[in-house]
Amino acid sequence: EAQVTQNPRYLITVTGKKLTVTCSQNMNHEYMSWYRQDPGLGLRQIYYSMNVEVTDKGDVPEGYKVSRKEKRNFPLILESPSPNQTSLYFCASSLSFRPGDGGYTFGSGTRLTVV
Amino acid sequence: DAKTTQPTSMDCAEGRAANLPCNHSTISGNEYVYWYRQIHSQGPQYIIHGLKNNETNEMASLIITEDRKSSTLILPHATLRDTAVYYCIASNAGNMLTFGGGTRLMVKP
């Protein structure tokens, strides 16, 4: 089944403890992206990648890192999580970044709580 | 991305067509109209997109006015499982889609 898989689904952590949220897609998609969703603020893009070794900042990149060493994987790294990074996170992938090439496939989400 | 305006919420009777409007009066010629939906806190789901012509797939139909200033997403036979927030996005930036507030569609028995 074509899908985007995120792990973990739920995570509670403490301030300052480094964590990684994994994202993997099995559709050979070029483009991958991370969003966070917060009440009243909607979905906001954190980082995106147009292909292997090509990443760029979205609207809210502060406090996050990403890497794209392989086409299928796009992990989100929080080096020193803070409570304001408590949020619902979604990974997405798309065939390409070219407009009109189709829509994004989203993962099921990771609910992160930083205490 | 061009600004889009959608009603905050709508109701629809189960089995009837749900017509969700979207205004994008400042859309530019190369911006596509995309529709996504999000059921509760699940990941958003891509529904359909179009540039100028009307489009139909297994989920829905997209009707774009001739001047491209507005569009309508049509779910032909709404079911309870279509209850969700529906997002209309006008964009030519394939690398970044900006999600607004969307329309909360409630399908009622």
PDB file of N, CA and C in Angstrom, chain A residues 6-67:
ATOM      1  N   GLN A   6       4.916   7.597   9.667  1.00  0.00           N
ATOM      2  CA  GLN A   6       5.594   8.393  10.686  1.00  0.00           C
ATOM      3  C   GLN A   6       5.678   7.596  11.971  1.00  0.00           C
ATOM      4  N   ASN A   7       6.786   7.777  12.675  1.00  0.00           N
ATOM      5  CA  ASN A   7       6.937   7.169  13.991  1.00  0.00           C
ATOM      6  C   ASN A   7       7.721   8.104  14.906  1.00  0.00           C
ATOM      7  N   PRO A   8       7.322   8.167  16.182  1.00  0.00           N
ATOM      8  CA  PRO A   8       6.176   7.483  16.776  1.00  0.00           C
ATOM      9  C   PRO A   8       4.876   8.227  16.520  1.00  0.00           C
ATOM     10  N   ARG A   9       3.752   7.646  16.867  1.00  0.00           N
ATOM     11  CA  ARG A   9       2.458   8.336  16.771  1.00  0.00           C
ATOM     12  C   ARG A   9       2.265   9.301  17.931  1.00  0.00           C
ATOM     13  N   TYR A  10       2.742   8.912  19.084  1.00  0.00           N
ATOM     14  CA  TYR A  10       2.634   9.756  20.268  1.00  0.00           C
ATOM     15  C   TYR A  10       3.989   9.775  20.974  1.00  0.00           C
ATOM     16  N   LEU A  11       4.346  10.942  21.502  1.00  0.00           N
ATOM     17  CA  LEU A  11       5.609  11.057  22.223  1.00  0.00           C
ATOM     18  C   LEU A  11       5.494  12.144  23.268  1.00  0.00           C
ATOM     19  N   ILE A  12       5.856  11.793  24.493  1.00  0.00           N
ATOM     20  CA  ILE A  12       5.980  12.773  25.568  1.00  0.00           C
ATOM     21  C   ILE A  12       7.443  12.798  25.967  1.00  0.00           C
ATOM     22  N   THR A  13       8.024  13.990  25.993  1.00  0.00           N
ATOM     23  CA  THR A  13       9.435  14.105  26.312  1.00  0.00           C
ATOM     24  C   THR A  13       9.659  15.312  27.219  1.00  0.00           C
ATOM     25  N   VAL A  14      10.886  15.435  27.671  1.00  0.00           N
ATOM     26  CA  VAL A  14      11.221  16.546  28.551  1.00  0.00           C
ATOM     27  C   VAL A  14      12.016  17.590  27.797  1.00  0.00           C
ATOM     28  N   THR A  15      11.939  18.799  28.275  1.00  0.00           N
ATOM     29  CA  THR A  15      12.667  19.904  27.660  1.00  0.00           C
ATOM     30  C   THR A  15      14.153  19.594  27.542  1.00  0.00           C
ATOM     31  N   GLY A  16      14.691  19.817  26.338  1.00  0.00           N
ATOM     32  CA  GLY A  16      16.122  19.665  26.120  1.00  0.00           C
ATOM     33  C   GLY A  16      16.605  18.290  25.705  1.00  0.00           C
ATOM     34  N   LYS A  17      15.734  17.311  25.718  1.00  0.00           N
ATOM     35  CA  LYS A  17      16.162  15.956  25.357  1.00  0.00           C
ATOM     36  C   LYS A  17      15.961  15.733  23.864  1.00  0.00           C
ATOM     37  N   LYS A  18      17.052  15.589  23.158  1.00  0.00           N
ATOM     38  CA  LYS A  18      17.005  15.448  21.705  1.00  0.00           C
ATOM     39  C   LYS A  18      16.097  14.316  21.264  1.00  0.00           C
ATOM     40  N   LEU A  19      15.344  14.562  20.212  1.00  0.00           N
ATOM     41  CA  LEU A  19      14.484  13.509  19.681  1.00  0.00           C
ATOM     42  C   LEU A  19      14.414  13.588  18.158  1.00  0.00           C
ATOM     43  N   THR A  20      14.055  12.466  17.565  1.00  0.00           N
ATOM     44  CA  THR A  20      13.881  12.372  16.120  1.00  0.00           C
ATOM     45  C   THR A  20      12.539  11.745  15.813  1.00  0.00           C
ATOM     46  N   VAL A  21      11.798  12.371  14.931  1.00  0.00           N
ATOM     47  CA  VAL A  21      10.563  11.797  14.412  1.00  0.00           C
ATOM     48  C   VAL A  21      10.869  11.304  12.999  1.00  0.00           C
ATOM     49  N   THR A  22      10.617  10.038  12.767  1.00  0.00           N
ATOM     50  CA  THR A  22      10.968   9.480  11.462  1.00  0.00           C
ATOM     51  C   THR A  22       9.797   9.586  10.494  1.00  0.00           C
ATOM     52  N   CYS A  23      10.124   9.669   9.217  1.00  0.00           N
ATOM     53  CA  CYS A  23       9.133   9.702   8.148  1.00  0.00           C
ATOM     54  C   CYS A  23       9.686   8.916   6.980  1.00  0.00           C
ATOM     55  N   SER A  24       8.890   8.010   6.461  1.00  0.00           N
ATOM     56  CA  SER A  24       9.318   7.192   5.343  1.00  0.00           C
ATOM     57  C   SER A  24       8.167   7.047   4.356  1.00  0.00           C
ATOM     58  N   GLN A  25       8.482   7.123   3.049  1.00  0.00           N
ATOM     59  CA  GLN A  25       7.449   6.927   2.024  1.00  0.00           C
ATOM     60  C   GLN A  25       7.921   5.855   1.046  1.00  0.00           C
ATOM     61  N   ASN A  26       6.940   5.094   0.529  1.00  0.00           N
ATOM     62  CA  ASN A  26       7.256   3.968  -0.344  1.00  0.00           C
ATOM     63  C   ASN A  26       6.788   4.203  -1.772  1.00  0.00           C
ATOM     64  N   MET A  27       6.674   5.469  -2.168  1.00  0.00           N
ATOM     65  CA  MET A  27       6.123   5.796  -3.479  1.00  0.00           C
ATOM     66  C   MET A  27       7.164   6.382  -4.432  1.00  0.00           C
ATOM     67  N   ASN A  28       8.425   6.360  -4.016  1.00  0.00           N
ATOM     68  CA  ASN A  28       9.505   6.930  -4.829  1.00  0.00           C
ATOM     69  C   ASN A  28       9.266   8.413  -5.133  1.00  0.00           C
ATOM     70  N   HIS A  29       8.668   9.099  -4.165  1.00  0.00           N
ATOM     71  CA  HIS A  29       8.387  10.516  -4.356  1.00  0.00           C
ATOM     72  C   HIS A  29       9.646  11.357  -4.204  1.00  0.00           C
ATOM     73  N   GLU A  30       9.755  12.382  -5.057  1.00  0.00           N
ATOM     74  CA  GLU A  30      10.887  13.304  -4.970  1.00  0.00           C
ATOM     75  C   GLU A  30      10.742  14.255  -3.787  1.00  0.00           C
ATOM     76  N   TYR A  31       9.546  14.740  -3.576  1.00  0.00           N
ATOM     77  CA  TYR A  31       9.319  15.846  -2.657  1.00  0.00           C
ATOM     78  C   TYR A  31       8.801  15.336  -1.314  1.00  0.00           C
ATOM     79  N   MET A  32       9.350  15.877  -0.241  1.00  0.00           N
ATOM     80  CA  MET A  32       8.867  15.567   1.106  1.00  0.00           C
ATOM     81  C   MET A  32       8.851  16.832   1.943  1.00  0.00           C
ATOM     82  N   SER A  33       7.987  16.837   2.961  1.00  0.00           N
ATOM     83  CA  SER A  33       7.814  18.058   3.732  1.00  0.00           C
ATOM     84  C   SER A  33       7.331  17.724   5.133  1.00  0.00           C
ATOM     85  N   TRP A  34       7.605  18.632   6.073  1.00  0.00           N
ATOM     86  CA  TRP A  34       7.081  18.533   7.425  1.00  0.00           C
ATOM     87  C   TRP A  34       6.206  19.736   7.727  1.00  0.00           C
ATOM     88  N   TYR A  35       5.048  19.460   8.369  1.00  0.00           N
ATOM     89  CA  TYR A  35       4.135  20.495   8.827  1.00  0.00           C
ATOM     90  C   TYR A  35       3.889  20.281  10.323  1.00  0.00           C
ATOM     91  N   ARG A  36       3.553  21.365  10.981  1.00  0.00           N
ATOM     92  CA  ARG A  36       3.013  21.261  12.331  1.00  0.00           C
ATOM     93  C   ARG A  36       1.627  21.906  12.342  1.00  0.00           C
ATOM     94  N   GLN A  37       0.765  21.380  13.216  1.00  0.00           N
ATOM     95  CA  GLN A  37      -0.588  21.903  13.309  1.00  0.00           C
ATOM     96  C   GLN A  37      -0.907  22.253  14.739  1.00  0.00           C
ATOM     97  N   ASP A  38      -1.320  23.490  14.940  1.00  0.00           N
ATOM     98  CA  ASP A  38      -1.651  23.985  16.270  1.00  0.00           C
ATOM     99  C   ASP A  38      -3.020  24.635  16.232  1.00  0.00           C
ATOM    100  N   PRO A  39      -3.790  24.517  17.321  1.00  0.00           N
ATOM    101  CA  PRO A  39      -5.134  25.118  17.360  1.00  0.00           C
ATOM    102  C   PRO A  39      -5.070  26.610  17.073  1.00  0.00           C
ATOM    103  N   GLY A  40      -5.919  27.054  16.171  1.00  0.00           N
ATOM    104  CA  GLY A  40      -5.979  28.472  15.844  1.00  0.00           C
ATOM    105  C   GLY A  40      -4.923  28.947  14.871  1.00  0.00           C
ATOM    106  N   LEU A  41      -3.902  28.130  14.627  1.00  0.00           N
ATOM    107  CA  LEU A  41      -2.828  28.532  13.718  1.00  0.00           C
ATOM    108  C   LEU A  41      -2.801  27.692  12.449  1.00  0.00           C
ATOM    109  N   GLY A  42      -3.550  26.602  12.446  1.00  0.00           N
ATOM    110  CA  GLY A  42      -3.624  25.781  11.245  1.00  0.00           C
ATOM    111  C   GLY A  42      -2.352  25.005  10.987  1.00  0.00           C
ATOM    112  N   LEU A  43      -2.190  24.593   9.748  1.00  0.00           N
ATOM    113  CA  LEU A  43      -1.022  23.830   9.329  1.00  0.00           C
ATOM    114  C   LEU A  43       0.054  24.786   8.838  1.00  0.00           C
ATOM    115  N   ARG A  44       1.246  24.630   9.373  1.00  0.00           N
ATOM    116  CA  ARG A  44       2.362  25.484   8.954  1.00  0.00           C
ATOM    117  C   ARG A  44       3.559  24.613   8.576  1.00  0.00           C
ATOM    118  N   GLN A  45       4.202  24.992   7.483  1.00  0.00           N
ATOM    119  CA  GLN A  45       5.309  24.183   6.973  1.00  0.00           C
ATOM    120  C   GLN A  45       6.590  24.476   7.740  1.00  0.00           C
ATOM    121  N   ILE A  46       7.310  23.407   8.091  1.00  0.00           N
ATOM    122  CA  ILE A  46       8.553  23.559   8.853  1.00  0.00           C
ATOM    123  C   ILE A  46       9.759  23.520   7.913  1.00  0.00           C
ATOM    124  N   TYR A  47       9.898  22.425   7.191  1.00  0.00           N
ATOM    125  CA  TYR A  47      10.973  22.230   6.221  1.00  0.00           C
ATOM    126  C   TYR A  47      10.423  21.424   5.055  1.00  0.00           C
ATOM    127  N   TYR A  48      11.104  21.509   3.931  1.00  0.00           N
ATOM    128  CA  TYR A  48      10.764  20.666   2.813  1.00  0.00           C
ATOM    129  C   TYR A  48      12.035  20.240   2.086  1.00  0.00           C
ATOM    130  N   SER A  49      11.874  19.214   1.255  1.00  0.00           N
ATOM    131  CA  SER A  49      12.999  18.692   0.485  1.00  0.00           C
ATOM    132  C   SER A  49      12.528  18.363  -0.931  1.00  0.00           C
ATOM    133  N   MET A  50      13.199  18.921  -1.898  1.00  0.00           N
ATOM    134  CA  MET A  50      12.782  18.686  -3.286  1.00  0.00           C
ATOM    135  C   MET A  50      13.435  17.450  -3.878  1.00  0.00           C
ATOM    136  N   ASN A  51      14.471  16.941  -3.215  1.00  0.00           N
ATOM    137  CA  ASN A  51      15.090  15.694  -3.640  1.00  0.00           C
ATOM    138  C   ASN A  51      16.196  15.356  -2.654  1.00  0.00           C
ATOM    139  N   VAL A  52      16.867  14.258  -2.893  1.00  0.00           N
ATOM    140  CA  VAL A  52      17.936  13.822  -1.992  1.00  0.00           C
ATOM    141  C   VAL A  52      18.984  14.926  -1.863  1.00  0.00           C
ATOM    142  N   GLU A  53      19.370  15.179  -0.603  1.00  0.00           N
ATOM    143  CA  GLU A  53      20.388  16.184  -0.275  1.00  0.00           C
ATOM    144  C   GLU A  53      19.957  17.620  -0.569  1.00  0.00           C
ATOM    145  N   VAL A  54      18.678  17.850  -0.875  1.00  0.00           N
ATOM    146  CA  VAL A  54      18.184  19.203  -1.124  1.00  0.00           C
ATOM    147  C   VAL A  54      17.078  19.506  -0.128  1.00  0.00           C
ATOM    148  N   THR A  55      17.359  20.398   0.827  1.00  0.00           N
ATOM    149  CA  THR A  55      16.343  20.761   1.816  1.00  0.00           C
ATOM    150  C   THR A  55      16.273  22.277   1.921  1.00  0.00           C
ATOM    151  N   ASP A  56      15.123  22.773   2.383  1.00  0.00           N
ATOM    152  CA  ASP A  56      14.970  24.203   2.540  1.00  0.00           C
ATOM    153  C   ASP A  56      13.951  24.500   3.627  1.00  0.00           C
ATOM    154  N   LYS A  57      14.046  25.721   4.163  1.00  0.00           N
ATOM    155  CA  LYS A  57      13.182  26.121   5.262  1.00  0.00           C
ATOM    156  C   LYS A  57      11.789  26.452   4.766  1.00  0.00           C
ATOM    157  N   GLY A  58      10.817  26.134   5.621  1.00  0.00           N
ATOM    158  CA  GLY A  58       9.450  26.548   5.387  1.00  0.00           C
ATOM    159  C   GLY A  58       9.145  27.801   6.191  1.00  0.00           C
ATOM    160  N   ASP A  59       7.944  27.895   6.700  1.00  0.00           N
ATOM    161  CA  ASP A  59       7.529  29.088   7.433  1.00  0.00           C
ATOM    162  C   ASP A  59       8.038  29.132   8.867  1.00  0.00           C
ATOM    163  N   VAL A  60       8.181  27.980   9.494  1.00  0.00           N
ATOM    164  CA  VAL A  60       8.534  27.940  10.926  1.00  0.00           C
ATOM    165  C   VAL A  60       9.670  26.952  11.202  1.00  0.00           C
ATOM    166  N   PRO A  61      10.876  27.200  10.686  1.00  0.00           N
ATOM    167  CA  PRO A  61      11.953  26.227  10.826  1.00  0.00           C
ATOM    168  C   PRO A  61      12.737  26.282  12.141  1.00  0.00           C
ATOM    169  N   GLU A  62      12.553  27.337  12.937  1.00  0.00           N
ATOM    170  CA  GLU A  62      13.393  27.527  14.128  1.00  0.00           C
ATOM    171  C   GLU A  62      13.202  26.381  15.108  1.00  0.00           C
ATOM    172  N   GLY A  63      14.317  25.813  15.540  1.00  0.00           N
ATOM    173  CA  GLY A  63      14.292  24.736  16.525  1.00  0.00           C
ATOM    174  C   GLY A  63      14.225  23.346  15.913  1.00  0.00           C
ATOM    175  N   TYR A  64      14.236  23.274  14.608  1.00  0.00           N
ATOM    176  CA  TYR A  64      14.123  21.991  13.912  1.00  0.00           C
ATOM    177  C   TYR A  64      15.296  21.801  12.943  1.00  0.00           C
ATOM    178  N   LYS A  65      15.622  20.540  12.706  1.00  0.00           N
ATOM    179  CA  LYS A  65      16.568  20.178  11.656  1.00  0.00           C
ATOM    180  C   LYS A  65      15.990  19.021  10.870  1.00  0.00           C
ATOM    181  N   VAL A  66      16.429  18.890   9.632  1.00  0.00           N
ATOM    182  CA  VAL A  66      16.016  17.768   8.795  1.00  0.00           C
ATOM    183  C   VAL A  66      17.224  17.268   8.017  1.00  0.00           C
ATOM    184  N   SER A  67      17.064  16.086   7.455  1.00  0.00           N
ATOM    185  CA  SER A  67      18.086  15.572   6.534  1.00  0.00           C
ATOM    186  C   SER A  67      17.388  14.719   5.487  1.00  0.00           C
TER     187      SER A  67
END
